[in-house]
XYZ file of C-alpha atoms in Angstrom:
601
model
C 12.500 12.152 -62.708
C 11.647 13.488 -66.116
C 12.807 17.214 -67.594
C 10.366 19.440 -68.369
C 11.701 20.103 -72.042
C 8.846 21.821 -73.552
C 9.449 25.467 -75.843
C 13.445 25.155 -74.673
C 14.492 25.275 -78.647
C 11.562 26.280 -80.362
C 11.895 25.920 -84.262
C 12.221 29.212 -85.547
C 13.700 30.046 -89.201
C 16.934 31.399 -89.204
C 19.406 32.675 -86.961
C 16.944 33.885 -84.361
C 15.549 30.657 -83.699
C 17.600 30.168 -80.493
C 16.167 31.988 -77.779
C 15.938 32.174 -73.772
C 13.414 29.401 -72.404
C 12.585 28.348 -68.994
C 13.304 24.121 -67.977
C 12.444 22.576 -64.513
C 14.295 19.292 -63.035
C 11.552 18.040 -60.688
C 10.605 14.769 -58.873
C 7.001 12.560 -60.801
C 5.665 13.581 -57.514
C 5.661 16.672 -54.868
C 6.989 14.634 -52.206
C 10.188 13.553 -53.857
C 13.488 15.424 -53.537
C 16.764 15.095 -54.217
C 20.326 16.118 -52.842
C 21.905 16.374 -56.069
C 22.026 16.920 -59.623
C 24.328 17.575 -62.625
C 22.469 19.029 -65.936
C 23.510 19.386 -69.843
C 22.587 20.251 -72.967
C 23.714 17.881 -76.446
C 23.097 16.987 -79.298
C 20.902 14.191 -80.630
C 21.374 12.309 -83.559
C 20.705 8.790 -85.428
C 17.969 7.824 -83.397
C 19.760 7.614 -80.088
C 21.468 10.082 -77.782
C 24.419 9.626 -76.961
C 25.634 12.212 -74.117
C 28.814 12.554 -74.861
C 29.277 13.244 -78.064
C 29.689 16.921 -79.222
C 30.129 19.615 -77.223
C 27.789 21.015 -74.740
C 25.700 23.342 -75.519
C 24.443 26.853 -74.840
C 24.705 28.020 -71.080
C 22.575 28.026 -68.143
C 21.234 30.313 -65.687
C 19.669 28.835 -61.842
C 17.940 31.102 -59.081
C 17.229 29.538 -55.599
C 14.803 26.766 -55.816
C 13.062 25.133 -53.188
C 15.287 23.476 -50.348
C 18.296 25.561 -52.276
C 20.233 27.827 -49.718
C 22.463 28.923 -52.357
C 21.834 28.702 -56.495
C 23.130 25.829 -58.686
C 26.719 26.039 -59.624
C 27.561 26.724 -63.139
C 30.497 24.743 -65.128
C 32.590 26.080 -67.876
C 35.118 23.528 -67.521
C 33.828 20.334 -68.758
C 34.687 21.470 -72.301
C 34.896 24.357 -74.790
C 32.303 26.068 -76.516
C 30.802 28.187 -73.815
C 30.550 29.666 -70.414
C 28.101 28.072 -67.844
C 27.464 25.253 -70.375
C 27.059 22.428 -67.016
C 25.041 23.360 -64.042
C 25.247 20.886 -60.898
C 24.278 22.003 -57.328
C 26.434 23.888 -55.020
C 24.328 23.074 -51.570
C 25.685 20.822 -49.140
C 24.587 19.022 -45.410
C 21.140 18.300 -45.676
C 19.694 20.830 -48.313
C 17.012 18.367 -50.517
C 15.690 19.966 -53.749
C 11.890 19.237 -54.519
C 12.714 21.192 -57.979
C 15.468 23.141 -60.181
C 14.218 25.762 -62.372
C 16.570 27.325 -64.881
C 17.403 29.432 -67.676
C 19.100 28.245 -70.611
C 20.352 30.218 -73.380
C 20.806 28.650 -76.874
C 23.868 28.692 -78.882
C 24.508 31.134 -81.421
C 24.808 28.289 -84.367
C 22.288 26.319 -85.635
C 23.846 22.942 -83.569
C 20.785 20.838 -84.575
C 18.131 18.531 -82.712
C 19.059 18.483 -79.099
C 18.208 17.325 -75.984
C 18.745 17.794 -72.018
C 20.793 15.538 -70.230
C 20.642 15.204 -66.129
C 21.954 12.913 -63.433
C 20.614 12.933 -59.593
C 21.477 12.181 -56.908
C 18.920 11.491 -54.029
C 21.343 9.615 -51.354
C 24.496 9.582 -51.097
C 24.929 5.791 -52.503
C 21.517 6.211 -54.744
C 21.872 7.580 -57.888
C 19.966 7.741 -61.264
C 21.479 8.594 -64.382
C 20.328 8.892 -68.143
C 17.134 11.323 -67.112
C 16.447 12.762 -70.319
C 14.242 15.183 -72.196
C 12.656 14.421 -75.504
C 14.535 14.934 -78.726
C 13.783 18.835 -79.597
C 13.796 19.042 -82.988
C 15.310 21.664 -85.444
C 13.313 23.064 -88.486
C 16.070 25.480 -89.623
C 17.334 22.898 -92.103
C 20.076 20.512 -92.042
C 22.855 20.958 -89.028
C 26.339 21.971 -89.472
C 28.055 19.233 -88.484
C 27.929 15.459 -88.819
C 28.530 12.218 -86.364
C 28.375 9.916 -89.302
C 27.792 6.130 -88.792
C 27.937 5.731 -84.795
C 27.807 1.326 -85.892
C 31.107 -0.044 -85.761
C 31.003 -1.945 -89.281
C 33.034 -4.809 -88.723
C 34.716 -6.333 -85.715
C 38.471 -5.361 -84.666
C 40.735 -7.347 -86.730
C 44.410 -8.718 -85.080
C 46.240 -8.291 -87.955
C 49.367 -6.121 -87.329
C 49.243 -6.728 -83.893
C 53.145 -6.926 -82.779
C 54.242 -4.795 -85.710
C 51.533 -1.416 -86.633
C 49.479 -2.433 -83.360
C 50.072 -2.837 -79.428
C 47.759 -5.509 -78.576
C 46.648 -7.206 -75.254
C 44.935 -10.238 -75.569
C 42.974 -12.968 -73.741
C 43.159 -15.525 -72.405
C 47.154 -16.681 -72.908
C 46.850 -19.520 -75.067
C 44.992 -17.632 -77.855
C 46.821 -15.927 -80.467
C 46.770 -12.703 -83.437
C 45.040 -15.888 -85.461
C 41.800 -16.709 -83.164
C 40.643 -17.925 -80.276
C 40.790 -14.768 -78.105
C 37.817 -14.185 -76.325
C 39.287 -10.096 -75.086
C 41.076 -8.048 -76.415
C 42.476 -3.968 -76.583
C 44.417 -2.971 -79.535
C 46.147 0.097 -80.216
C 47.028 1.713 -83.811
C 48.993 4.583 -83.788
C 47.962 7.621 -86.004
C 51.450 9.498 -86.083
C 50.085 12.589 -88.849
C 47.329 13.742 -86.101
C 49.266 12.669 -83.115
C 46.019 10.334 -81.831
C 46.088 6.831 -80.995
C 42.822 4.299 -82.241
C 41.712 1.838 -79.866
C 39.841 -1.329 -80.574
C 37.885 -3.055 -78.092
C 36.180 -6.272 -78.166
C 34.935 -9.142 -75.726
C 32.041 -11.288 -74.666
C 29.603 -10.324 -72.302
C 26.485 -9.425 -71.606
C 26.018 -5.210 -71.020
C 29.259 -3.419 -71.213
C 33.114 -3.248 -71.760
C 35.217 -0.554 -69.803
C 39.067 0.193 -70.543
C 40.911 1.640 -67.918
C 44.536 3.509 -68.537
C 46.455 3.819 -65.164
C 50.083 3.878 -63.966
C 49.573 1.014 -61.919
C 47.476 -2.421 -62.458
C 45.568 -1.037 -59.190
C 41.870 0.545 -59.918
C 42.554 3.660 -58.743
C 43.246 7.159 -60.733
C 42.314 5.080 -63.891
C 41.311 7.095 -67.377
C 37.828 4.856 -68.658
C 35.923 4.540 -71.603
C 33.232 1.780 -71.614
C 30.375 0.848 -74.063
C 27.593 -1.441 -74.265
C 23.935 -1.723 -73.360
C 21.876 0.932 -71.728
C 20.067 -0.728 -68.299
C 17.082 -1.422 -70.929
C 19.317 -2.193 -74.077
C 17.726 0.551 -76.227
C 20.424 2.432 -76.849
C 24.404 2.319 -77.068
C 26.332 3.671 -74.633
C 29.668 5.330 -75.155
C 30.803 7.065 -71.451
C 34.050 8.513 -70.220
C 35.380 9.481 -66.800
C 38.361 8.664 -64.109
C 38.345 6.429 -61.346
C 39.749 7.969 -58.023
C 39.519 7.148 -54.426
C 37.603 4.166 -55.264
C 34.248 6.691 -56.822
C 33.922 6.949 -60.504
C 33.769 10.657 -61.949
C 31.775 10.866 -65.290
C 33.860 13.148 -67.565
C 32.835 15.140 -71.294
C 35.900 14.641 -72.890
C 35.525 16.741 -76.456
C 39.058 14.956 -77.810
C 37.585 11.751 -78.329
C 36.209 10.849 -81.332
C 35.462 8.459 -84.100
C 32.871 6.554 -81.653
C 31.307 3.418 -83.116
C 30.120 0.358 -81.502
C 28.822 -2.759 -82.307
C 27.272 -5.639 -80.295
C 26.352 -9.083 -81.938
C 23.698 -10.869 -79.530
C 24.283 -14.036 -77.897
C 21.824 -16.654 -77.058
C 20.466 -16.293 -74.181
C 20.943 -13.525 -70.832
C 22.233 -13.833 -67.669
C 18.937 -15.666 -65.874
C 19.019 -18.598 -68.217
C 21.401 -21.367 -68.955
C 23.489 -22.374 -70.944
C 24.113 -18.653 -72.554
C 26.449 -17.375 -74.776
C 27.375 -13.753 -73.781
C 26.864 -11.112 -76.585
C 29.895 -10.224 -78.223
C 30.696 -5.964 -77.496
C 32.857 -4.178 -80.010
C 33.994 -0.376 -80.068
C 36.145 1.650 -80.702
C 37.549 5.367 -80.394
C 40.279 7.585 -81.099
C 41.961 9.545 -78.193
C 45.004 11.700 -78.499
C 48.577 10.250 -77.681
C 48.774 12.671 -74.548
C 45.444 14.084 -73.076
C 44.494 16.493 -70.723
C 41.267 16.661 -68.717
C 39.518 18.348 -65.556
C 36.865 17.054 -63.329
C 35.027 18.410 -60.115
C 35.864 16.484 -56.688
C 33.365 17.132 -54.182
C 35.565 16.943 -50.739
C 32.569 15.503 -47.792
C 34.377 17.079 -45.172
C 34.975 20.383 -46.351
C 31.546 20.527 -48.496
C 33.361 22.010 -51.524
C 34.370 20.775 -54.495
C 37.943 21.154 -56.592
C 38.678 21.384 -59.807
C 41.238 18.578 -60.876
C 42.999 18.680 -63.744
C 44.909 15.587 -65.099
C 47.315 14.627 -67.804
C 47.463 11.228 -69.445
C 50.704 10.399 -71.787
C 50.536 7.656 -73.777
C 53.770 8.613 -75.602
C 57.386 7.684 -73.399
C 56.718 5.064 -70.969
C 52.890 3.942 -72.137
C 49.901 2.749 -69.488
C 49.278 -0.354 -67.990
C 45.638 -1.465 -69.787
C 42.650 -2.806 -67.532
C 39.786 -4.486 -69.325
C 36.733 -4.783 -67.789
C 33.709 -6.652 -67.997
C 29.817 -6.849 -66.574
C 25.911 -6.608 -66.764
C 23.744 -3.693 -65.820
C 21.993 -3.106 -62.375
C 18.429 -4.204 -62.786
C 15.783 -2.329 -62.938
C 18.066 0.875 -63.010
C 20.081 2.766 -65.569
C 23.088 2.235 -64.160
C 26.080 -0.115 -64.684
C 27.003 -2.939 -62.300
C 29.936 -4.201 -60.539
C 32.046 -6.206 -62.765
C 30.932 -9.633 -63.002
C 34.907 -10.799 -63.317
C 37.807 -9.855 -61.732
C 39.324 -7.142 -64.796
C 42.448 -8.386 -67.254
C 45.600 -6.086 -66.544
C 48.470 -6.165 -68.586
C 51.190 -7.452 -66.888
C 53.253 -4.362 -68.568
C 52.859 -0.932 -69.544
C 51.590 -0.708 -73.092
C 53.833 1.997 -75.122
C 52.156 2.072 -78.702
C 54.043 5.110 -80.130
C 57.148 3.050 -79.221
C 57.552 -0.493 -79.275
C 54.947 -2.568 -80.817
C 53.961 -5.598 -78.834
C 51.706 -8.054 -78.436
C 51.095 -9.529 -74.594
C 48.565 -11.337 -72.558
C 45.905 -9.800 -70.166
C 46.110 -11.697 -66.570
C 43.246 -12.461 -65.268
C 43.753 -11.793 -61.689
C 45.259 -9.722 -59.510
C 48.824 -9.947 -58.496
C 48.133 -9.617 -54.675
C 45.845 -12.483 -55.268
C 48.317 -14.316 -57.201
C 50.954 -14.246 -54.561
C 48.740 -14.740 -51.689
C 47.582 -18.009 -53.276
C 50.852 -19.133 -54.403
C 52.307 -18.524 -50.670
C 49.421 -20.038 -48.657
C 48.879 -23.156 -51.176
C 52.838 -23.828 -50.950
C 52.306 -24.659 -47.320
C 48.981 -26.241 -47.320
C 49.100 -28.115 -50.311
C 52.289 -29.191 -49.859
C 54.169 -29.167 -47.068
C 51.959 -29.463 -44.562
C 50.559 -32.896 -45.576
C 54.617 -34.024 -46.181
C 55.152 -33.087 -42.425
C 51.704 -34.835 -41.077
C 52.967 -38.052 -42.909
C 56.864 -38.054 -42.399
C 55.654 -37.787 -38.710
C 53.235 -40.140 -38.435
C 54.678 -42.830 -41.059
C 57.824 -42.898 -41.725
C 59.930 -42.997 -38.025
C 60.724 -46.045 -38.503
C 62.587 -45.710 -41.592
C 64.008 -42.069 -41.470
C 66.172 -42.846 -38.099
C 69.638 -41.510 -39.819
C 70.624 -38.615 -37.516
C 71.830 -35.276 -38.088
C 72.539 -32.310 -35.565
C 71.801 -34.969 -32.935
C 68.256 -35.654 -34.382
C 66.634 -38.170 -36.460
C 65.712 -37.620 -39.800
C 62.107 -38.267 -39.997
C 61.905 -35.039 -36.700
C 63.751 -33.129 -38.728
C 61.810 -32.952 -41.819
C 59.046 -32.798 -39.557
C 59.761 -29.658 -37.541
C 61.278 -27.623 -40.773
C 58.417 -28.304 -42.968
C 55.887 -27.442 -40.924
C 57.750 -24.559 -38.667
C 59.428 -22.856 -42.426
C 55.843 -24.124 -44.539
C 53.948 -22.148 -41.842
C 56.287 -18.899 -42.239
C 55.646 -18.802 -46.038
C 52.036 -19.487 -45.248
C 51.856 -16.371 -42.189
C 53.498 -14.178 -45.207
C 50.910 -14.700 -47.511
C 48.161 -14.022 -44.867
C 49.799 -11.066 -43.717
C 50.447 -9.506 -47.637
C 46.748 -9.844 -48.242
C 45.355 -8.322 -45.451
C 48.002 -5.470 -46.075
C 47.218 -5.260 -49.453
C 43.231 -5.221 -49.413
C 43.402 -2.709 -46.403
C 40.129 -4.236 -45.354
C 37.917 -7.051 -44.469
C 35.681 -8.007 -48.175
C 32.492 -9.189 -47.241
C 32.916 -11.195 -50.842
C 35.442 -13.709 -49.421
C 34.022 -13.700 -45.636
C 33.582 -17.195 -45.492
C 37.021 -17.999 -47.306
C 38.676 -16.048 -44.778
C 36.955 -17.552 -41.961
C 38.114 -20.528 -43.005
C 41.317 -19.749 -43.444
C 42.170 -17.700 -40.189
C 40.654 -20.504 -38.853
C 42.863 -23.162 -40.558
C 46.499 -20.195 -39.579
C 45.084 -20.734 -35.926
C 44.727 -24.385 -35.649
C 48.466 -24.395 -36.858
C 49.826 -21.790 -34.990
C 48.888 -23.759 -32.008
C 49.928 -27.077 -33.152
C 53.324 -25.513 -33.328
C 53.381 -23.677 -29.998
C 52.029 -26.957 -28.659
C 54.765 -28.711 -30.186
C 57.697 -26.257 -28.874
C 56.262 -27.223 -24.711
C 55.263 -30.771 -25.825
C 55.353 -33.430 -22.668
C 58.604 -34.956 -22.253
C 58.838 -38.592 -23.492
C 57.519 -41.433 -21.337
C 55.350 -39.325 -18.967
C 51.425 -40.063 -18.410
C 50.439 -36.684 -20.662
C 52.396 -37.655 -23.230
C 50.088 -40.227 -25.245
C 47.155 -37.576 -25.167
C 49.426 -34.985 -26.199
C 50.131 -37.518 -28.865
C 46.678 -37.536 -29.649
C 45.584 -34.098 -30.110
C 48.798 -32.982 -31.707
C 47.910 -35.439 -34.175
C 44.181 -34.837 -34.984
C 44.501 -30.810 -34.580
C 47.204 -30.522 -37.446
C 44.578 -32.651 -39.917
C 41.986 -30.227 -38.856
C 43.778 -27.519 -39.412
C 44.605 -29.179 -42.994
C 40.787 -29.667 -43.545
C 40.017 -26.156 -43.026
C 42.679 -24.848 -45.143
C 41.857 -26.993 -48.012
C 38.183 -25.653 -47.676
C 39.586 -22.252 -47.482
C 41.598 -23.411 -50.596
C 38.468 -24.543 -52.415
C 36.123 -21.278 -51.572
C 39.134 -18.866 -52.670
C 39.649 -20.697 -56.056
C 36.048 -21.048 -57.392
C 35.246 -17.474 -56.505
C 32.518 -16.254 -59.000
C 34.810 -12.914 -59.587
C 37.621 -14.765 -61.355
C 37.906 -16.094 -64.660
C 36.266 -19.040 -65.503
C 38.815 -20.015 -67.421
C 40.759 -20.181 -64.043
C 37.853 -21.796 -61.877
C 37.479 -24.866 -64.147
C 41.500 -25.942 -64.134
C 41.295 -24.969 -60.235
C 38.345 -27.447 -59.601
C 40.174 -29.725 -61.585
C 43.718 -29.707 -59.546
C 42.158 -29.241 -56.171
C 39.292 -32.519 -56.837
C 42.520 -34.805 -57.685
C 44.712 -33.406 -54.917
C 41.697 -33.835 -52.340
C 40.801 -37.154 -54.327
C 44.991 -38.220 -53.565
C 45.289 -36.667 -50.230
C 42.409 -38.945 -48.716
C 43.591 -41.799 -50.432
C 47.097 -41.628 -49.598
C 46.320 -41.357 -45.781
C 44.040 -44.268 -46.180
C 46.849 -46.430 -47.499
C 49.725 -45.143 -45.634
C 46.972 -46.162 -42.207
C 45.964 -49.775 -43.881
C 50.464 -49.819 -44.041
C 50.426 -49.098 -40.376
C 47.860 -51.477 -39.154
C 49.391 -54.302 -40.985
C 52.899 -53.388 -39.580
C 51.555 -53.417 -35.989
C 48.444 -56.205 -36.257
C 48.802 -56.972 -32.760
C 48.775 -55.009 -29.835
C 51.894 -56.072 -28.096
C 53.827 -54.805 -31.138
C 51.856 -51.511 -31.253
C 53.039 -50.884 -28.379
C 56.564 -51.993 -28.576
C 56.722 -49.553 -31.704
C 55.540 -46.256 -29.534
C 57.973 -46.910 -26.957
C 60.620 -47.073 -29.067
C 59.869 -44.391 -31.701
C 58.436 -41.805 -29.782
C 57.932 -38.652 -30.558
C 61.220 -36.841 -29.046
C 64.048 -34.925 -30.013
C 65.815 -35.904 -26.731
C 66.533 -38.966 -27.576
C 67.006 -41.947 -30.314
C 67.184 -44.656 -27.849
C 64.279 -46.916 -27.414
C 61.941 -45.594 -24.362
C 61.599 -49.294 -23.564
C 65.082 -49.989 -22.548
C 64.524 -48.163 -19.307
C 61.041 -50.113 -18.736
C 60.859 -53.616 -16.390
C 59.164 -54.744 -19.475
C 61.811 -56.198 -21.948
C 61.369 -55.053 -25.531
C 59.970 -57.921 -28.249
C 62.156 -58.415 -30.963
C 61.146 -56.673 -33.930
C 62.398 -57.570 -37.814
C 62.703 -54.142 -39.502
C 60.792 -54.782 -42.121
C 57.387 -55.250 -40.045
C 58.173 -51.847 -39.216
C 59.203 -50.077 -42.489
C 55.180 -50.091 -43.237
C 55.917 -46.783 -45.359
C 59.383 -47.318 -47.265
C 61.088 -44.588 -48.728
C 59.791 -45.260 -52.198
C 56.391 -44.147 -50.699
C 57.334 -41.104 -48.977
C 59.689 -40.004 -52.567
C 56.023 -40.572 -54.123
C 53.825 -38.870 -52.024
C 55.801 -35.668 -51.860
C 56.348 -35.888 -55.851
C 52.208 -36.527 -56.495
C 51.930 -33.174 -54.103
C 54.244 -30.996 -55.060
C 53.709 -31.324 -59.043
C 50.068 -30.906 -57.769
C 50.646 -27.685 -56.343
C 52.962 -26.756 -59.329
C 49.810 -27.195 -61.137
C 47.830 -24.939 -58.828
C 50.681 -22.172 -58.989
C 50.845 -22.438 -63.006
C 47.090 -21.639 -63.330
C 46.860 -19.123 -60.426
C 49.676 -16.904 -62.834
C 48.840 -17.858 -66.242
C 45.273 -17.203 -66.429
């Protein structure tokens, strides 16, 4: 949708040049409309446009257009240096424009080349940003200000990070000497009471900082930069994040904008690639204040916001994200990782610092760390104490053997743990995320398997009665499915695409040898068993007497006709104690493993 930008700032000598021209916002066709649009005036320079640099310029004037019920609304607010110098629309339900058709009225000063800027929207989820006019030149001579260099030079150096700079870094085991692949520092300028940030990491389109009082994305301060959708030009753009939309901003107290991007080998459709490496930087003051429009659906209005953000006293938390463009479309994508946060609020005009970006979420972090510490680990201790090891755990306490004991806790108290994780997510997300659909299949699938292995459990058959081998049976078989579609649930959740890869490789790496252990282990511990009971008369002998009760630690077979064969105990001990001190060792350092990448990366 292209702006009519012809004989809008005509090039006339001297003051006089600026005048009152006529400018249309229309569709490449009749038949296309629009619901929405947002229009603005700036300056052009170094053979790319960058929107928001400079102030906005002139003012604008709108009658009813087409499909209009009521003329375009005119801003003032988005910065100084004029009244009316923004004009969106001010229509709402289903008004469609075919065409906008203006007035705009030059500045006073001779601001230099210049172009229109516009942004429309046609649905209410389909957008198209970066419509632009051609560059209107100035003959009137050299402009009164100057942008300088917009190329960032060099890339951000770490030196002085803990001691003249506030640094977050990426991932943990880099340091200030190399090997950080991410990475937001913060000077402090104390004599103009602004702060500098440097930005750098690798990947493909763009890099977007986010200031917020929380590590949540919501009522976040951003500045990204990168690629356009057809890399031809730099982009530098500013706005807030809140209730989950993103609100482009002008923010005329940001400046010294440079960026620099040093090109990888390859793009996102071929492999192996090495992301470009994205560099900028900018200089904001220490506290900032800013206003926005929110448009309000059920009330059709808009509001003007206005918001503060103080980086002096208590500091920001810092979110750095990463991601490519949407194809075929100026506009940016979702983020191709899960963003860093800083685990703390960043206070550069107080304490220096340097800490480490985490590369996921905290809700995710203790969801995994609660659901892995019963399915990675005490659930498989519980299937094999039960199954293995009644002949050896027979020491009572409370009036019940050992080996039942051990059983019943670590599945009833591992299941608990595992409910509370289950529960904090859902809590947490608010909502179903078609992203992890099939991981959360899996797992509700997995919670359900268990929950009735334990309800089962709790109205079991008594001992000695004709259900009681088939409940046997079932209980048995249902608890390893239930395992299997954990660990699957397990697998999916760790090697999703959105976190770090740094993450996803150590995760595939735990979870192959823990699968790898877990299927060998039960493999042995049933080769122990058979050999312990090779005939059938002793099979037998040993499920009288070691049933599965906690009414009793006598032998069922001392009330049979049959009389009981005599049995050494160490036929029976086909899993010793050594084994089961093993096993749960090999598991739990396993999940330990799990838990220490899920919070350091």
């Amino acid at each position: 949708m292209p702006v009519d930008a012809m004989n809008m700032y005509p090039g006339i000598a001297g003051k006089e040049q600026f005048s009152i021209s006529v400018m249309t916002l229309a569709g490449v066709s009749s038949s296309t409309k629009f619901a929405g649009f947002v229009m603005k005036a700036v300056r052009a320079s170094n053979g790319y446009t960058n929107t928001n640099l400079g102030p906005l310029l002139g003012s604008f004037a709108c009658s009813t257009s087409a499909g209009m019920t009521v003329p375009p609304r005119h801003f003032s607010v988005y910065a100084p240096g004029g009244e009316n110098n923004c004009v969106g629309h001010s229509t709402a339900g289903k008004d469609m424009y075919s065409s906008v058709t203006c007035t705009w009225t030059a500045p006073a000063t001779n601001e230099g080349p210049i172009m229109f800027s516009a942004t429309v929207v046609i649905e209410f989820e389909k957008y198209q940003t970066e419509i632009q006019s051609a560059i209107i030149p100035n003959s009137a001579g050299p402009a009164s200000f100057s942008l300088g260099n917009d190329t960032l030079q060099s890339m951000p150096t770490m030196f002085g990070c803990g001691s003249t700079k506030t640094c977050a870094l990426y991932p943990p085991s880099c340091d200030t000497r190399g090997g950080c692949r991410y990475g937001v520092l913060i000077t402090p300028m104390p004599a103009s009471n602004q702060l500098l940030f440097e930005i750098f990491g690798h990947t493909f389109d763009w890099l977007a900082v986010g200031l917020g009082d929380s590590d949540e994305m919501d009522k976040l301060e951003v500045f990204s930069c990168g690629y356009n959708s057809k890399r031809s030009k730099i982009r530098l753009d500013f706005g807030i994040v809140a209730d989950k939309c993103v609100f482009p901003l002008y923010r005329s107290d940001i400046t010294d904008m440079k960026t620099r991007i040093d090109l990888g080998t390859g793009d996102a459709a071929s492999l192996p690639v090495q992301p470009n490496r994205i560099s900028c930087q900018f200089v904001r003051p220490v506290d900032a204040t800013f206003s926005y429009y929110k448009y309000n659906m059920s009330s059709k209005s808009s509001s003007l916001i206005s918001v503060t953000r103080k980086m002096s006293g208590e500091g920001k938390f810092v979110i750095l994200g990463q991601g490519m463009n949407l194809a075929n479309t100026p506009n940016i994508g979702k983020h191709t990782h899960l963003p860093l946060r800083s685990p703390v609020r960043l206070t550069p005009m107080g304490n220096k610092a340097t800490v480490y970006f985490s590369g996921i979420e905290a809700k995710v972090q203790t969801h995994g760390t609660l659901m892995t510490t019963f399915w990675l680990f005490l659930c498989g201790l519980s299937i094999v104490v039960a199954r293995h090891s009644r002949p050896v755990l027979t020491q009572k306490l409370v009036k019940k053997q050992l080996w039942f004991l051990i059983h019943v806790c670590a599945m009833v108290i591992g299941y608990v743990i595992a409910l509370a994780g289950f529960i904090y997510i859902l809590v947490k997300q608010g909502e179903w995320e078609t992203d992890s659909q099939v991981h959360g299949i899996f797992g509700v699938i997995g919670m359900s398997l268990g929950l009735i292995n334990i309800i089962a459990g709790i109205f079991r058959p008594h001992p000695g009665t004709k259900h009681r081998s088939i409940f046997n049976r079932l209980h048995r078989w249902n608890g390893l499915l239930a395992m299997a579609f954990a660990t699957v649930a397990i697998w999916l959740g760790a090697t999703f695409e959105s976190l770090r890869p740094e993450f996803r490789f150590w995760a595939v790496i735990v979870l192959a040898i823990y699968t790898g252990m877990q299927i060998i282990a039960m493999i042995l511990f049933e080769c122990l068993r058979i050999r312990a009971v090779r005939n059938k008369k002793l099979e037998g002998a040993i499920s009288r007497r070691f049933e599965l009760t906690d009414k009793s630690t006598e032998s069922v077979a001392a009330t049979n006709s049959e009389p009981e064969p005599k049995i050494k105990g160490k036929q029976l001990e086909h899993v010793s104690e050594g084994w089961l001190v093993a096993y749960a060792c090999v598991f739990l350092a396993l999940a330990a493993a799990f838990w220490a990448g899920l919070w350091m990366h």
